[in-house]
């Protein structure tokens, strides 16, 4: 097996919807902001450049510290990096004595650096051990553990629920068959099995894309992290402060949309057997803009990864 170590050659992440994020956040001098998904620091840098404010940048991936070091030098005394999970946002806020927060931004998912770092196992484009942990120091489960130890039925459910993959049962069957001979160890071995289950041809995306995404979401417990973070963000954001979330996956967007609707007092009755009535209570938040913003065609053509991005934003009003 040839494992590629590309961490030194991976390109920095291109910030998605940056103009829209800045407009919605509208950072102010003296403001205190949290960039909950620091990555290569694209948002942090723009926020610090646009106002005389402070930013706390959180990332669970310690390998981004090099970008944080650069920004600490460039914006001395105005930026602090915190290596941690936004699922523990409440503890991070309390441990760092953040008694006023004027804005929190989440840019959910993996960065292009993580995808490009072949040895991390996020991508089937590079042969690597099945890892997929964003935080490799966490000691948590890896994609290898899930692929080789989860029951066939649970694997099928994971691939269907988190990847939306219609051929989930066939893929889980083939994974089970392959691992009964020997453990599945690498991204390319797994991608090959998935492609067999899925039919190799006639796809606009690689046949392993959805199943890989499903595994990544489970390895990193991404949906629970998001739910916990949104609850903490709504609890601690200051009056007038804003919460912005960019998602790339419909399950994540659903969580954000429904929670923001609830916070803004708008609860749509989703029971199709009942009349569609909107219920309003007295909200503590309002929408910064209606619905979700998506990238322009121009942005998508320069950065195809942006194509499924959705930005939602709310502001505390009492
Ligand atoms: C899409 S990138 C963010 C890119 C960033 N906005 C930029 O412009 O460079 C997402 C980052 O969030 C981090 N991340 C994802 N889930 C996280 C979590 N639950 N807690 C902390 N960081 C997380 C990832 O490690 C990754 O570096």
PDB file of N, CA, C and O in Angstrom, residues 96-137:
ATOM      1  N   UNK A  96     -12.920  30.553  29.556  1.00  0.00           N
ATOM      2  CA  UNK A  96     -12.192  31.720  29.028  1.00  0.00           C
ATOM      3  C   UNK A  96     -12.798  33.043  29.489  1.00  0.00           C
ATOM      4  O   UNK A  96     -12.450  34.099  28.966  1.00  0.00           O
ATOM      5  N   UNK A  97     -13.696  32.947  30.491  1.00  0.00           N
ATOM      6  CA  UNK A  97     -14.339  34.148  31.060  1.00  0.00           C
ATOM      7  C   UNK A  97     -14.903  35.074  29.997  1.00  0.00           C
ATOM      8  O   UNK A  97     -14.727  36.293  30.070  1.00  0.00           O
ATOM      9  N   UNK A  98     -15.578  34.489  29.009  1.00  0.00           N
ATOM     10  CA  UNK A  98     -16.162  35.323  27.947  1.00  0.00           C
ATOM     11  C   UNK A  98     -17.525  35.820  28.423  1.00  0.00           C
ATOM     12  O   UNK A  98     -18.545  35.174  28.196  1.00  0.00           O
ATOM     13  N   UNK A  99     -17.533  36.953  29.108  1.00  0.00           N
ATOM     14  CA  UNK A  99     -18.820  37.390  29.672  1.00  0.00           C
ATOM     15  C   UNK A  99     -19.640  38.226  28.699  1.00  0.00           C
ATOM     16  O   UNK A  99     -20.767  38.582  28.984  1.00  0.00           O
ATOM     17  N   UNK A 100     -19.070  38.546  27.521  1.00  0.00           N
ATOM     18  CA  UNK A 100     -19.884  39.174  26.478  1.00  0.00           C
ATOM     19  C   UNK A 100     -19.449  38.626  25.118  1.00  0.00           C
ATOM     20  O   UNK A 100     -18.259  38.632  24.798  1.00  0.00           O
ATOM     21  N   UNK A 101     -20.400  38.133  24.365  1.00  0.00           N
ATOM     22  CA  UNK A 101     -20.062  37.618  23.022  1.00  0.00           C
ATOM     23  C   UNK A 101     -20.981  38.301  22.013  1.00  0.00           C
ATOM     24  O   UNK A 101     -22.204  38.209  22.115  1.00  0.00           O
ATOM     25  N   UNK A 102     -20.382  38.996  21.058  1.00  0.00           N
ATOM     26  CA  UNK A 102     -21.181  39.770  20.097  1.00  0.00           C
ATOM     27  C   UNK A 102     -21.477  39.012  18.806  1.00  0.00           C
ATOM     28  O   UNK A 102     -22.300  39.463  18.016  1.00  0.00           O
ATOM     29  N   UNK A 103     -20.797  37.912  18.617  1.00  0.00           N
ATOM     30  CA  UNK A 103     -21.066  37.134  17.407  1.00  0.00           C
ATOM     31  C   UNK A 103     -20.363  35.793  17.457  1.00  0.00           C
ATOM     32  O   UNK A 103     -19.252  35.696  18.001  1.00  0.00           O
ATOM     33  N   UNK A 104     -21.045  34.777  16.956  1.00  0.00           N
ATOM     34  CA  UNK A 104     -20.436  33.433  16.865  1.00  0.00           C
ATOM     35  C   UNK A 104     -20.674  32.927  15.445  1.00  0.00           C
ATOM     36  O   UNK A 104     -21.800  32.990  14.947  1.00  0.00           O
ATOM     37  N   UNK A 105     -19.611  32.454  14.822  1.00  0.00           N
ATOM     38  CA  UNK A 105     -19.724  31.940  13.452  1.00  0.00           C
ATOM     39  C   UNK A 105     -19.296  30.471  13.421  1.00  0.00           C
ATOM     40  O   UNK A 105     -18.264  30.112  13.988  1.00  0.00           O
ATOM     41  N   UNK A 106     -20.116  29.654  12.761  1.00  0.00           N
ATOM     42  CA  UNK A 106     -19.784  28.241  12.558  1.00  0.00           C
ATOM     43  C   UNK A 106     -19.710  27.982  11.052  1.00  0.00           C
ATOM     44  O   UNK A 106     -20.651  28.321  10.335  1.00  0.00           O
ATOM     45  N   UNK A 107     -18.636  27.371  10.614  1.00  0.00           N
ATOM     46  CA  UNK A 107     -18.482  26.966   9.211  1.00  0.00           C
ATOM     47  C   UNK A 107     -18.235  25.458   9.274  1.00  0.00           C
ATOM     48  O   UNK A 107     -17.108  24.992   9.338  1.00  0.00           O
ATOM     49  N   UNK A 108     -19.363  24.729   9.303  1.00  0.00           N
ATOM     50  CA  UNK A 108     -19.349  23.320   9.696  1.00  0.00           C
ATOM     51  C   UNK A 108     -18.678  22.425   8.650  1.00  0.00           C
ATOM     52  O   UNK A 108     -18.722  22.711   7.463  1.00  0.00           O
ATOM     53  N   UNK A 109     -18.111  21.306   9.138  1.00  0.00           N
ATOM     54  CA  UNK A 109     -17.599  20.295   8.200  1.00  0.00           C
ATOM     55  C   UNK A 109     -16.091  20.201   8.201  1.00  0.00           C
ATOM     56  O   UNK A 109     -15.432  20.684   9.114  1.00  0.00           O
ATOM     57  N   UNK A 110     -15.562  19.585   7.150  1.00  0.00           N
ATOM     58  CA  UNK A 110     -14.108  19.442   7.045  1.00  0.00           C
ATOM     59  C   UNK A 110     -13.542  20.568   6.195  1.00  0.00           C
ATOM     60  O   UNK A 110     -14.234  21.129   5.354  1.00  0.00           O
ATOM     61  N   UNK A 111     -12.275  20.861   6.420  1.00  0.00           N
ATOM     62  CA  UNK A 111     -11.620  21.885   5.597  1.00  0.00           C
ATOM     63  C   UNK A 111     -10.975  21.208   4.393  1.00  0.00           C
ATOM     64  O   UNK A 111     -10.755  19.987   4.397  1.00  0.00           O
ATOM     65  N   UNK A 112     -10.633  22.019   3.387  1.00  0.00           N
ATOM     66  CA  UNK A 112      -9.975  21.405   2.228  1.00  0.00           C
ATOM     67  C   UNK A 112      -8.582  20.907   2.614  1.00  0.00           C
ATOM     68  O   UNK A 112      -8.081  19.957   2.028  1.00  0.00           O
ATOM     69  N   UNK A 113      -7.970  21.516   3.666  1.00  0.00           N
ATOM     70  CA  UNK A 113      -6.655  20.977   4.093  1.00  0.00           C
ATOM     71  C   UNK A 113      -6.824  19.555   4.614  1.00  0.00           C
ATOM     72  O   UNK A 113      -6.026  18.680   4.328  1.00  0.00           O
ATOM     73  N   UNK A 114      -7.893  19.353   5.405  1.00  0.00           N
ATOM     74  CA  UNK A 114      -8.101  18.007   5.966  1.00  0.00           C
ATOM     75  C   UNK A 114      -8.342  16.991   4.841  1.00  0.00           C
ATOM     76  O   UNK A 114      -7.822  15.881   4.884  1.00  0.00           O
ATOM     77  N   UNK A 115      -9.118  17.414   3.829  1.00  0.00           N
ATOM     78  CA  UNK A 115      -9.362  16.507   2.696  1.00  0.00           C
ATOM     79  C   UNK A 115      -8.077  16.231   1.920  1.00  0.00           C
ATOM     80  O   UNK A 115      -7.830  15.117   1.473  1.00  0.00           O
ATOM     81  N   UNK A 116      -7.260  17.278   1.797  1.00  0.00           N
ATOM     82  CA  UNK A 116      -6.025  17.142   1.015  1.00  0.00           C
ATOM     83  C   UNK A 116      -4.937  16.359   1.746  1.00  0.00           C
ATOM     84  O   UNK A 116      -4.022  15.841   1.116  1.00  0.00           O
ATOM     85  N   UNK A 117      -5.020  16.333   3.077  1.00  0.00           N
ATOM     86  CA  UNK A 117      -3.993  15.603   3.840  1.00  0.00           C
ATOM     87  C   UNK A 117      -4.322  14.108   3.750  1.00  0.00           C
ATOM     88  O   UNK A 117      -5.070  13.573   4.558  1.00  0.00           O
ATOM     89  N   UNK A 118      -3.762  13.477   2.711  1.00  0.00           N
ATOM     90  CA  UNK A 118      -4.111  12.095   2.397  1.00  0.00           C
ATOM     91  C   UNK A 118      -4.063  11.172   3.593  1.00  0.00           C
ATOM     92  O   UNK A 118      -4.926  10.316   3.776  1.00  0.00           O
ATOM     93  N   UNK A 119      -3.082  11.357   4.459  1.00  0.00           N
ATOM     94  CA  UNK A 119      -2.876  10.417   5.568  1.00  0.00           C
ATOM     95  C   UNK A 119      -3.994  10.472   6.610  1.00  0.00           C
ATOM     96  O   UNK A 119      -4.096   9.606   7.476  1.00  0.00           O
ATOM     97  N   UNK A 120      -4.891  11.496   6.516  1.00  0.00           N
ATOM     98  CA  UNK A 120      -5.964  11.603   7.508  1.00  0.00           C
ATOM     99  C   UNK A 120      -7.141  10.673   7.184  1.00  0.00           C
ATOM    100  O   UNK A 120      -8.031  10.484   7.995  1.00  0.00           O
ATOM    101  N   UNK A 121      -7.192  10.177   5.953  1.00  0.00           N
ATOM    102  CA  UNK A 121      -8.195   9.179   5.588  1.00  0.00           C
ATOM    103  C   UNK A 121      -9.575   9.727   5.307  1.00  0.00           C
ATOM    104  O   UNK A 121     -10.551   8.993   5.298  1.00  0.00           O
ATOM    105  N   UNK A 122      -9.700  11.058   5.052  1.00  0.00           N
ATOM    106  CA  UNK A 122     -11.019  11.628   4.745  1.00  0.00           C
ATOM    107  C   UNK A 122     -11.425  11.371   3.299  1.00  0.00           C
ATOM    108  O   UNK A 122     -12.592  11.430   2.964  1.00  0.00           O
ATOM    109  N   UNK A 123     -10.423  11.180   2.444  1.00  0.00           N
ATOM    110  CA  UNK A 123     -10.702  11.188   1.013  1.00  0.00           C
ATOM    111  C   UNK A 123     -10.333   9.863   0.356  1.00  0.00           C
ATOM    112  O   UNK A 123      -9.274   9.298   0.652  1.00  0.00           O
ATOM    113  N   UNK A 124     -11.206   9.411  -0.548  1.00  0.00           N
ATOM    114  CA  UNK A 124     -10.899   8.184  -1.300  1.00  0.00           C
ATOM    115  C   UNK A 124      -9.942   8.490  -2.441  1.00  0.00           C
ATOM    116  O   UNK A 124      -9.482   7.609  -3.133  1.00  0.00           O
ATOM    117  N   UNK A 125      -9.664   9.794  -2.650  1.00  0.00           N
ATOM    118  CA  UNK A 125      -8.761  10.161  -3.742  1.00  0.00           C
ATOM    119  C   UNK A 125      -7.318   9.818  -3.386  1.00  0.00           C
ATOM    120  O   UNK A 125      -6.453   9.793  -4.252  1.00  0.00           O
ATOM    121  N   UNK A 126      -7.065   9.587  -2.093  1.00  0.00           N
ATOM    122  CA  UNK A 126      -5.697   9.252  -1.676  1.00  0.00           C
ATOM    123  C   UNK A 126      -5.746   8.022  -0.796  1.00  0.00           C
ATOM    124  O   UNK A 126      -6.634   7.910   0.055  1.00  0.00           O
ATOM    125  N   UNK A 127      -4.806   7.120  -1.018  1.00  0.00           N
ATOM    126  CA  UNK A 127      -4.825   5.885  -0.235  1.00  0.00           C
ATOM    127  C   UNK A 127      -4.205   6.126   1.133  1.00  0.00           C
ATOM    128  O   UNK A 127      -3.086   6.620   1.243  1.00  0.00           O
ATOM    129  N   UNK A 128      -4.975   5.790   2.170  1.00  0.00           N
ATOM    130  CA  UNK A 128      -4.526   6.080   3.536  1.00  0.00           C
ATOM    131  C   UNK A 128      -5.274   5.184   4.498  1.00  0.00           C
ATOM    132  O   UNK A 128      -6.329   4.645   4.152  1.00  0.00           O
ATOM    133  N   UNK A 129      -4.762   5.031   5.728  1.00  0.00           N
ATOM    134  CA  UNK A 129      -5.518   4.266   6.724  1.00  0.00           C
ATOM    135  C   UNK A 129      -6.862   4.934   6.982  1.00  0.00           C
ATOM    136  O   UNK A 129      -6.987   6.158   6.882  1.00  0.00           O
ATOM    137  N   UNK A 130      -7.872   4.125   7.344  1.00  0.00           N
ATOM    138  CA  UNK A 130      -9.229   4.651   7.563  1.00  0.00           C
ATOM    139  C   UNK A 130      -9.302   5.337   8.923  1.00  0.00           C
ATOM    140  O   UNK A 130      -9.604   4.684   9.923  1.00  0.00           O
ATOM    141  N   UNK A 131      -9.029   6.625   8.943  1.00  0.00           N
ATOM    142  CA  UNK A 131      -9.042   7.351  10.216  1.00  0.00           C
ATOM    143  C   UNK A 131     -10.259   8.279  10.270  1.00  0.00           C
ATOM    144  O   UNK A 131     -11.259   8.003  10.906  1.00  0.00           O
ATOM    145  N   UNK A 132     -10.191   9.426   9.602  1.00  0.00           N
ATOM    146  CA  UNK A 132     -11.280  10.421   9.491  1.00  0.00           C
ATOM    147  C   UNK A 132     -11.546  11.201  10.775  1.00  0.00           C
ATOM    148  O   UNK A 132     -12.557  11.901  10.856  1.00  0.00           O
ATOM    149  N   UNK A 133     -10.683  11.094  11.799  1.00  0.00           N
ATOM    150  CA  UNK A 133     -10.914  11.943  12.987  1.00  0.00           C
ATOM    151  C   UNK A 133     -10.404  13.350  12.703  1.00  0.00           C
ATOM    152  O   UNK A 133      -9.278  13.520  12.257  1.00  0.00           O
ATOM    153  N   UNK A 134     -11.237  14.365  13.002  1.00  0.00           N
ATOM    154  CA  UNK A 134     -10.752  15.740  12.852  1.00  0.00           C
ATOM    155  C   UNK A 134      -9.722  16.032  13.936  1.00  0.00           C
ATOM    156  O   UNK A 134      -8.806  16.807  13.739  1.00  0.00           O
ATOM    157  N   UNK A 135      -9.938  15.427  15.103  1.00  0.00           N
ATOM    158  CA  UNK A 135      -8.988  15.597  16.203  1.00  0.00           C
ATOM    159  C   UNK A 135      -8.275  14.268  16.390  1.00  0.00           C
ATOM    160  O   UNK A 135      -8.812  13.351  17.011  1.00  0.00           O
ATOM    161  N   UNK A 136      -7.055  14.191  15.862  1.00  0.00           N
ATOM    162  CA  UNK A 136      -6.359  12.897  15.907  1.00  0.00           C
ATOM    163  C   UNK A 136      -5.779  12.591  17.290  1.00  0.00           C
ATOM    164  O   UNK A 136      -5.287  11.502  17.523  1.00  0.00           O
ATOM    165  N   UNK A 137      -5.866  13.570  18.210  1.00  0.00           N
ATOM    166  CA  UNK A 137      -5.395  13.292  19.569  1.00  0.00           C
ATOM    167  C   UNK A 137      -6.531  12.831  20.465  1.00  0.00           C
ATOM    168  O   UNK A 137      -6.334  12.603  21.654  1.00  0.00           O
TER     169      UNK A 137
END
